[in-house]
């Protein structure tokens, strides 16, 4: 099964160039979805979709467009859950794959953190994004695309 396309929640995605690189290498269409606040340029094999800047516009567009066989790259747990429900493969910006078994835990943790913040407690944010994270992402995406290509060729 070959990936139909790689759909990217591109507003705050730090690995857009790595996604474009892997998409070109495997001949998979990349769709970058972001608000009009982010300037992005179309390249061969890369489609840019810009939506209004309201809070959930990018998520809503992706949720309505994603299909089984697509790869979704997002750091939004809720959007990943919608992607999984539609049969897509979902990755974090650090290259970890969201699964049906991990997404419930992540959503529950997000809810608990939001409750803590509302009560006045604050937690640390995510670790700074590193070059190692960038390389791990590219390695994971390349490995996934290679695997999907091999399945298709059998």
Coordinates of N, CA, C and O in Angstrom, one line a residue:
X1 N 0.8 -1.2 0.0 CA 0.0 0.0 0.0 C 0.9 1.2 0.0 O 1.6 1.5 0.9
X2 N 0.8 2.0 -1.1 CA 1.6 3.2 -1.2 C 0.8 4.4 -0.5 O -0.4 4.4 -0.6
X3 N 1.6 5.2 0.1 CA 0.9 6.4 0.8 C 0.3 7.3 -0.3 O 0.9 7.5 -1.4
X4 N -0.9 7.7 -0.1 CA -1.6 8.5 -1.1 C -0.9 9.9 -1.1 O -0.6 10.4 -2.2
X5 N -0.8 10.5 0.1 CA -0.1 11.8 0.2 C 0.3 11.9 1.7 O -0.2 11.2 2.6
X6 N 1.2 12.9 1.8 CA 1.6 13.3 3.2 C 1.0 14.6 3.5 O 1.3 15.6 2.8
X7 N 0.1 14.7 4.4 CA -0.6 15.9 4.8 C 0.1 16.4 6.1 O 0.2 15.7 7.0
X8 N 0.4 17.7 6.0 CA 1.2 18.3 7.1 C 0.4 19.4 7.8 O 0.0 20.4 7.1
X9 N 0.2 19.3 9.1 CA -0.3 20.4 9.9 C 0.9 21.4 10.0 O 1.7 21.3 10.9
X10 N 1.0 22.3 9.1 CA 2.3 23.0 8.8 C 2.5 24.3 9.6 O 3.5 24.9 9.5
X11 N 1.5 24.8 10.3 CA 1.6 26.1 11.1 C 2.9 26.1 11.9 O 3.7 27.1 11.8
X12 N 3.1 25.1 12.7 CA 4.3 25.1 13.6 C 5.2 23.9 13.3 O 6.0 23.5 14.2
X13 N 5.1 23.3 12.2 CA 5.9 22.1 11.9 C 7.4 22.5 11.6 O 7.7 23.2 10.6
X14 N 8.3 22.0 12.4 CA 9.7 22.3 12.2 C 10.4 21.4 11.1 O 11.6 21.6 10.8
X15 N 9.7 20.4 10.5 CA 10.4 19.5 9.6 C 9.8 19.5 8.2 O 9.8 18.5 7.5
X16 N 9.3 20.6 7.8 CA 8.7 20.7 6.5 C 9.7 20.4 5.4 O 9.3 19.7 4.4
X17 N 10.9 20.8 5.5 CA 11.9 20.5 4.4 C 12.2 19.1 4.4 O 12.4 18.5 3.3
X18 N 12.3 18.4 5.5 CA 12.5 17.0 5.5 C 11.4 16.2 4.9 O 11.6 15.2 4.2
X19 N 10.1 16.7 5.2 CA 9.0 16.0 4.6 C 9.0 16.2 3.1 O 8.8 15.2 2.3
X20 N 9.3 17.4 2.6 CA 9.4 17.6 1.1 C 10.5 16.7 0.5 O 10.3 16.1 -0.5
X21 N 11.6 16.6 1.2 CA 12.7 15.7 0.7 C 12.3 14.3 0.6 O 12.5 13.7 -0.5
X22 N 11.6 13.7 1.6 CA 11.2 12.3 1.6 C 10.1 12.2 0.5 O 10.1 11.1 -0.2
X23 N 9.2 13.1 0.4 CA 8.1 13.0 -0.6 C 8.7 13.0 -2.0 O 8.2 12.1 -2.8
X24 N 9.7 13.8 -2.3 CA 10.3 13.8 -3.6 C 11.0 12.4 -3.8 O 10.9 11.8 -4.9
X25 N 11.7 12.0 -2.8 CA 12.4 10.7 -3.0 C 11.5 9.5 -3.3 O 11.9 8.7 -4.1
X26 N 10.3 9.5 -2.7 CA 9.4 8.4 -2.9 C 8.3 8.7 -3.8 O 7.4 7.8 -4.0
X27 N 8.3 9.9 -4.4 CA 7.2 10.2 -5.4 C 5.8 10.3 -4.7 O 4.8 10.0 -5.3
X28 N 5.8 10.8 -3.5 CA 4.5 11.0 -2.8 C 4.2 12.5 -2.7 O 5.0 13.3 -2.3
X29 N 3.0 12.8 -3.0 CA 2.5 14.2 -2.9 C 2.5 14.7 -1.5 O 2.1 14.0 -0.6
X30 N 3.1 15.9 -1.3 CA 3.1 16.5 0.1 C 2.1 17.7 0.0 O 2.1 18.5 -0.9
X31 N 1.2 17.8 1.0 CA 0.2 18.9 1.1 C 0.5 19.6 2.5 O 0.3 19.0 3.5
X32 N 0.9 20.8 2.4 CA 1.2 21.7 3.5 C 0.0 22.5 3.8 O -0.4 23.3 2.9
X33 N -0.6 22.4 5.0 CA -1.8 23.1 5.3 C -1.5 24.1 6.4 O -1.0 23.7 7.5
X34 N -1.7 25.4 6.2 CA -1.4 26.4 7.2 C -2.3 27.6 7.1 O -3.0 27.8 6.0
X35 N -2.3 28.4 8.1 CA -3.1 29.6 8.0 C -2.4 30.7 7.1 O -1.2 30.5 6.8
X36 N -3.1 31.7 6.7 CA -2.5 32.7 5.9 C -1.4 33.5 6.6 O -0.7 34.2 5.9
X37 N -1.3 33.3 7.9 CA -0.2 34.0 8.6 C 1.2 33.4 8.3 O 2.2 34.0 8.6
X38 N 1.2 32.2 7.7 CA 2.5 31.6 7.4 C 2.7 31.5 5.9 O 1.9 31.0 5.1
X39 N 3.8 32.1 5.4 CA 4.1 32.2 4.0 C 4.8 30.9 3.6 O 5.8 30.6 4.2
X40 N 4.3 30.2 2.7 CA 4.9 29.0 2.2 C 4.9 29.0 0.7 O 4.0 29.6 0.1
X41 N 5.8 28.3 0.1 CA 6.0 28.3 -1.3 C 5.8 26.9 -1.9 O 6.3 25.9 -1.3
X42 N 5.0 26.8 -3.0 CA 4.8 25.5 -3.6 C 6.1 25.1 -4.3 O 6.7 26.0 -4.9
X43 N 6.4 23.9 -4.3 CA 7.5 23.3 -5.0 C 7.0 22.1 -5.8 O 5.9 21.6 -5.5
X44 N 7.8 21.5 -6.7 CA 7.3 20.3 -7.4 C 7.0 19.2 -6.4 O 7.8 19.0 -5.5
X45 N 5.8 18.7 -6.5 CA 5.4 17.6 -5.6 C 4.8 18.1 -4.3 O 4.5 17.4 -3.4
X46 N 4.8 19.5 -4.1 CA 4.3 20.1 -2.9 C 3.2 21.0 -3.2 O 3.3 22.0 -3.9
X47 N 2.0 20.8 -2.6 CA 0.8 21.6 -2.7 C 0.7 22.4 -1.4 O 0.8 21.8 -0.3
X48 N 0.5 23.7 -1.5 CA 0.3 24.5 -0.3 C -1.2 24.9 -0.2 O -1.8 25.4 -1.2
X49 N -1.8 24.6 0.9 CA -3.2 25.0 1.1 C -3.2 26.0 2.3 O -2.7 25.7 3.4
X50 N -3.7 27.2 2.1 CA -3.8 28.2 3.1 C -5.2 28.5 3.5 O -6.1 28.6 2.6
X51 N -5.5 28.5 4.8 CA -6.9 28.7 5.3 C -6.9 29.9 6.2 O -5.8 30.4 6.5
X52 N -8.1 30.3 6.6 CA -8.1 31.5 7.4 C -7.4 31.3 8.8 O -7.1 30.1 9.1
X53 N -7.2 32.3 9.5 CA -6.4 32.2 10.7 C -7.2 31.9 12.0 O -6.6 31.9 13.1
X54 N -8.5 31.5 11.8 CA -9.2 31.2 13.1 C -8.6 29.9 13.7 O -7.9 29.1 13.1
X55 N -8.9 29.7 15.0 CA -8.3 28.8 15.8 C -8.2 27.4 15.3 O -7.1 26.7 15.3
X56 N -9.2 26.8 14.7 CA -9.2 25.4 14.3 C -9.3 25.2 12.8 O -9.6 24.1 12.3
X57 N -9.1 26.2 12.0 CA -9.3 26.1 10.5 C -8.4 25.1 9.9 O -8.8 24.3 9.0
X58 N -7.1 25.0 10.3 CA -6.2 24.1 9.7 C -6.6 22.6 10.1 O -6.7 21.8 9.2
X59 N -7.0 22.4 11.3 CA -7.4 21.1 11.8 C -8.7 20.7 11.1 O -8.8 19.5 10.6
X60 N -9.6 21.6 10.9 CA -10.9 21.3 10.2 C -10.7 20.9 8.8 O -11.2 20.0 8.2
X61 N -9.8 21.7 8.1 CA -9.5 21.4 6.7 C -8.9 20.0 6.6 O -9.3 19.2 5.8
X62 N -7.9 19.7 7.4 CA -7.3 18.4 7.4 C -8.2 17.3 7.7 O -8.3 16.3 7.0
X63 N -9.0 17.5 8.7 CA -10.0 16.4 9.1 C -11.0 16.1 8.0 O -11.4 15.0 7.8
X64 N -11.3 17.1 7.2 CA -12.3 16.9 6.1 C -11.6 16.3 4.9 O -12.3 15.7 4.0
X65 N -10.3 16.5 4.7 CA -9.6 16.0 3.5 C -8.9 14.7 3.7 O -8.7 13.9 2.7
X66 N -8.4 14.3 4.9 CA -7.6 13.2 5.1 C -8.4 11.9 4.8 O -9.6 11.8 5.1
X67 N -7.7 10.9 4.2 CA -8.3 9.7 3.9 C -7.4 8.5 4.3 O -6.2 8.7 4.6
X68 N -8.0 7.3 4.2 CA -7.2 6.1 4.5 C -6.0 6.0 3.5 O -6.2 6.3 2.3
X69 N -4.9 5.7 4.1 CA -3.7 5.6 3.3 C -2.8 6.8 3.3 O -1.7 6.8 2.9
X70 N -3.4 8.0 3.8 CA -2.6 9.2 3.9 C -1.7 9.1 5.1 O -1.9 8.4 6.0
X71 N -0.6 9.9 5.1 CA 0.3 10.0 6.2 C 0.0 11.5 6.7 O 0.1 12.4 6.0
X72 N -0.3 11.6 8.0 CA -0.5 12.9 8.6 C 0.6 13.2 9.6 O 1.0 12.4 10.4
X73 N 1.2 14.4 9.5 CA 2.2 14.8 10.4 C 1.7 16.0 11.2 O 1.3 17.0 10.6
X74 N 1.6 15.8 12.5 CA 1.0 16.8 13.4 C 1.5 16.6 14.8 O 1.9 15.5 15.2
X75 N 1.5 17.7 15.6 CA 1.7 17.6 17.0 C 0.5 17.7 17.8 O 0.5 17.7 19.0
X76 N -0.7 17.8 17.1 CA -2.0 18.0 17.7 C -2.6 16.6 18.0 O -2.9 15.9 17.0
X77 N -2.8 16.2 19.3 CA -3.3 14.9 19.6 C -4.7 14.7 19.1 O -5.1 13.6 18.6
X78 N -5.5 15.7 19.2 CA -6.9 15.6 18.7 C -7.0 15.4 17.2 O -7.7 14.5 16.7
X79 N -6.2 16.1 16.5 CA -6.1 15.9 15.0 C -5.6 14.5 14.7 O -6.1 13.8 13.8
X80 N -4.6 14.1 15.4 CA -4.1 12.7 15.2 C -5.1 11.7 15.4 O -5.2 10.7 14.7
X81 N -5.9 11.8 16.5 CA -7.0 10.9 16.8 C -8.0 10.8 15.6 O -8.5 9.7 15.2
X82 N -8.3 12.0 15.0 CA -9.2 12.0 13.9 C -8.6 11.3 12.7 O -9.3 10.6 11.9
X83 N -7.3 11.5 12.5 CA -6.6 10.9 11.4 C -6.6 9.4 11.5 O -6.8 8.6 10.6
X84 N -6.3 8.9 12.7 CA -6.3 7.5 13.0 C -7.7 6.9 12.7 O -7.8 5.8 12.1
X85 N -8.7 7.6 13.1 CA -10.1 7.1 12.9 C -10.4 7.0 11.5 O -11.2 6.1 11.1
X86 N -9.8 7.8 10.6 CA -10.0 7.7 9.2 C -9.1 6.8 8.5 O -9.1 6.7 7.2
X87 N -8.2 6.1 9.2 CA -7.3 5.1 8.6 C -6.0 5.7 8.1 O -5.3 5.0 7.3
X88 N -5.6 6.8 8.5 CA -4.3 7.4 8.1 C -3.2 6.9 9.1 O -3.5 6.5 10.2
X89 N -2.0 7.1 8.7 CA -0.9 6.8 9.5 C -0.4 8.2 10.1 O -0.2 9.1 9.3
X90 N -0.3 8.3 11.4 CA -0.1 9.6 12.0 C 1.3 9.7 12.7 O 1.6 8.7 13.5
X91 N 2.1 10.7 12.4 CA 3.4 10.8 13.0 C 3.5 12.2 13.7 O 2.9 13.2 13.3
X92 N 4.3 12.2 14.8 CA 4.6 13.4 15.5 C 5.7 14.1 14.7 O 6.4 13.5 13.8
X93 N 6.0 15.4 15.0 CA 7.1 16.1 14.4 C 8.5 15.6 14.8 O 9.5 16.0 14.2
X94 N 8.5 14.7 15.8 CA 9.7 14.1 16.2 C 9.9 12.7 15.7 O 10.8 12.0 16.0
X95 N 8.9 12.2 14.9 CA 9.0 10.9 14.2 C 8.3 9.8 14.9 O 8.3 8.7 14.3
X96 N 7.7 10.0 16.0 CA 7.0 8.9 16.7 C 5.6 8.7 16.0 O 5.0 9.7 15.6
X97 N 5.2 7.4 15.9 CA 3.9 7.1 15.3 C 2.9 7.1 16.4 O 3.0 6.5 17.5
X98 N 1.8 7.8 16.1 CA 0.6 7.7 17.0 C -0.1 6.4 16.7 O -0.2 6.0 15.5
X99 N -0.6 5.7 17.7 CA -1.3 4.5 17.5 C -2.6 4.5 18.2 O -2.8 5.4 19.1
X100 N -3.5 3.6 17.9 CA -4.8 3.6 18.6 C -4.6 3.4 20.1 O -5.3 3.9 20.9
X101 N -3.5 2.6 20.4 CA -3.3 2.4 21.9 C -2.7 3.5 22.6 O -2.9 3.7 23.8
X102 N -1.9 4.3 21.9 CA -1.2 5.5 22.5 C -2.0 6.7 22.5 O -1.9 7.6 23.4
X103 N -2.9 6.9 21.6 CA -3.6 8.2 21.5 C -4.6 8.4 22.7 O -4.7 9.6 23.1
X104 N -5.2 7.4 23.2 CA -6.1 7.6 24.4 C -5.3 8.1 25.5 O -5.7 9.0 26.2
X105 N -4.1 7.6 25.8 CA -3.3 8.0 26.9 C -2.9 9.5 26.7 O -2.9 10.3 27.6
X106 N -2.5 9.8 25.4 CA -2.0 11.2 25.1 C -3.2 12.2 25.3 O -3.0 13.3 25.9
X107 N -4.4 11.8 24.9 CA -5.5 12.7 25.0 C -5.9 12.9 26.5 O -6.2 14.0 27.0
X108 N -5.8 11.8 27.3 CA -6.1 11.9 28.7 C -5.1 12.7 29.4 O -5.4 13.6 30.3
X109 N -3.8 12.6 29.0 CA -2.7 13.4 29.6 C -2.9 14.9 29.3 O -2.7 15.8 30.1
X110 N -3.3 15.2 28.1 CA -3.6 16.6 27.6 C -4.7 17.1 28.5 O -4.6 18.3 28.9
X111 N -5.8 16.4 28.7 CA -6.9 16.8 29.5 C -6.5 17.1 30.9 O -6.9 18.1 31.5
X112 N -5.7 16.2 31.5 CA -5.2 16.4 32.9 C -4.4 17.6 33.0 O -4.5 18.4 34.0
X113 N -3.5 17.9 32.0 CA -2.7 19.1 32.0 C -3.5 20.3 31.9 O -3.2 21.3 32.6
X114 N -4.5 20.3 31.1 CA -5.4 21.5 30.9 C -6.1 21.8 32.3 O -6.2 22.9 32.6
X115 N -6.5 20.7 33.0 CA -7.2 20.9 34.3 C -6.2 21.6 35.2 O -6.6 22.5 36.0
X116 N -5.0 21.1 35.2 CA -4.0 21.7 36.1 C -3.7 23.1 35.8 O -3.6 24.0 36.7
X117 N -3.6 23.5 34.5 CA -3.4 24.9 34.2 C -4.5 25.8 34.6 O -4.3 26.9 35.1
X118 N -5.8 25.3 34.4 CA -7.0 26.0 34.9 C -7.0 26.3 36.4 O -7.5 27.3 36.8
X119 N -6.4 25.3 37.1 CA -6.3 25.5 38.6 C -5.1 26.3 39.0 O -4.9 26.5 40.2
X120 N -4.3 26.8 38.1 CA -3.2 27.7 38.4 C -1.9 27.0 38.4 O -0.8 27.7 38.6
X121 N -1.8 25.8 38.2 CA -0.5 25.1 38.2 C 0.0 25.1 36.8 O -0.7 25.0 35.8
X122 N 1.3 25.2 36.6 CA 2.0 25.2 35.3 C 3.0 24.1 35.2 O 3.7 23.8 36.2
X123 N 3.1 23.5 34.1 CA 4.1 22.4 33.8 C 5.1 22.9 32.8 O 4.9 23.9 32.2
X124 N 6.1 22.1 32.6 CA 7.1 22.5 31.6 C 6.5 22.2 30.2 O 5.7 21.4 30.1
X125 N 6.9 23.0 29.3 CA 6.5 22.8 27.9 C 7.3 21.7 27.3 O 8.1 21.0 28.0
X126 N 7.2 21.5 26.0 CA 8.0 20.4 25.3 C 9.5 20.8 25.3 O 9.8 21.9 25.4
X127 N 10.3 19.7 25.2 CA 11.7 19.9 25.1 C 12.0 20.7 23.9 O 11.3 20.6 22.9
X128 N 13.1 21.5 23.8 CA 13.5 22.2 22.6 C 13.7 21.2 21.5 O 14.2 20.1 21.7
X129 N 13.4 21.6 20.3 CA 13.5 20.7 19.1 C 15.0 20.7 18.7 O 15.6 21.8 18.6
X130 N 15.6 19.6 18.5 CA 17.0 19.5 18.3 C 17.3 18.9 16.8 O 16.4 18.4 16.2
X131 N 18.6 19.0 16.4 CA 19.0 18.4 15.2 C 18.8 16.9 15.2 O 18.4 16.3 14.2
X132 N 19.0 16.3 16.4 CA 18.8 14.9 16.5 C 17.3 14.5 16.3 O 17.0 13.5 15.6
X133 N 16.4 15.4 16.8 CA 14.9 15.2 16.5 C 14.7 15.3 15.0 O 13.9 14.5 14.5
X134 N 15.3 16.2 14.4 CA 15.1 16.4 12.9 C 15.5 15.1 12.2 O 14.8 14.6 11.3
X135 N 16.7 14.6 12.5 CA 17.2 13.4 11.9 C 16.4 12.2 12.2 O 16.1 11.3 11.3
X136 N 15.9 12.1 13.4 CA 15.0 10.9 13.8 C 13.7 11.0 13.0 O 13.2 9.9 12.6
X137 N 13.2 12.2 12.8 CA 12.0 12.3 12.0 C 12.2 11.8 10.6 O 11.4 11.0 10.1
X138 N 13.2 12.3 10.0 CA 13.5 12.0 8.6 C 13.8 10.5 8.4 O 13.2 9.9 7.5
X139 N 14.5 9.9 9.4 CA 14.7 8.5 9.3 C 13.4 7.7 9.5 O 13.2 6.7 8.7
X140 N 12.6 8.1 10.4 CA 11.3 7.4 10.6 C 10.4 7.5 9.4 O 9.7 6.5 9.0
X141 N 10.3 8.7 8.8 CA 9.4 8.9 7.7 C 9.9 8.1 6.5 O 9.2 7.5 5.8
X142 N 11.2 8.1 6.3 CA 11.8 7.4 5.2 C 11.6 5.9 5.3 O 11.2 5.2 4.4
X143 N 11.8 5.4 6.5 CA 11.6 4.0 6.8 C 10.1 3.6 6.5 O 9.8 2.6 5.9
X144 N 9.2 4.5 7.0 CA 7.7 4.2 6.7 C 7.4 4.2 5.3 O 6.7 3.3 4.8
X145 N 7.9 5.2 4.5 CA 7.6 5.2 3.1 C 8.2 4.1 2.3 O 7.6 3.5 1.4
X146 N 9.4 3.6 2.8 CA 10.1 2.5 2.1 C 9.2 1.2 2.4 O 9.0 0.4 1.5
X147 N 8.8 1.1 3.6 CA 7.9 -0.1 4.0 C 6.6 -0.1 3.2 O 6.2 -1.1 2.7
X148 N 6.0 1.0 3.1 CA 4.7 1.1 2.3 C 5.0 0.8 0.8 O 4.2 0.1 0.2
X149 N 6.1 1.2 0.3 CA 6.5 1.0 -1.1 C 6.7 -0.5 -1.3 O 6.3 -1.1 -2.3
X150 N 7.4 -1.2 -0.3 CA 7.7 -2.6 -0.4 C 6.4 -3.4 -0.4 O 6.2 -4.4 -1.1
X151 N 5.4 -3.0 0.5 CA 4.1 -3.7 0.5 C 3.4 -3.6 -0.8 O 2.8 -4.6 -1.3
X152 N 3.5 -2.4 -1.4 CA 2.8 -2.2 -2.7 C 3.4 -3.1 -3.8 O 2.7 -3.5 -4.7
X153 N 4.7 -3.3 -3.7 CA 5.4 -4.0 -4.8 C 5.3 -5.5 -4.7 O 5.8 -6.2 -5.5
X154 N 4.7 -6.0 -3.6 CA 4.6 -7.5 -3.4 C 3.4 -8.0 -4.1 O 2.5 -7.5 -4.4

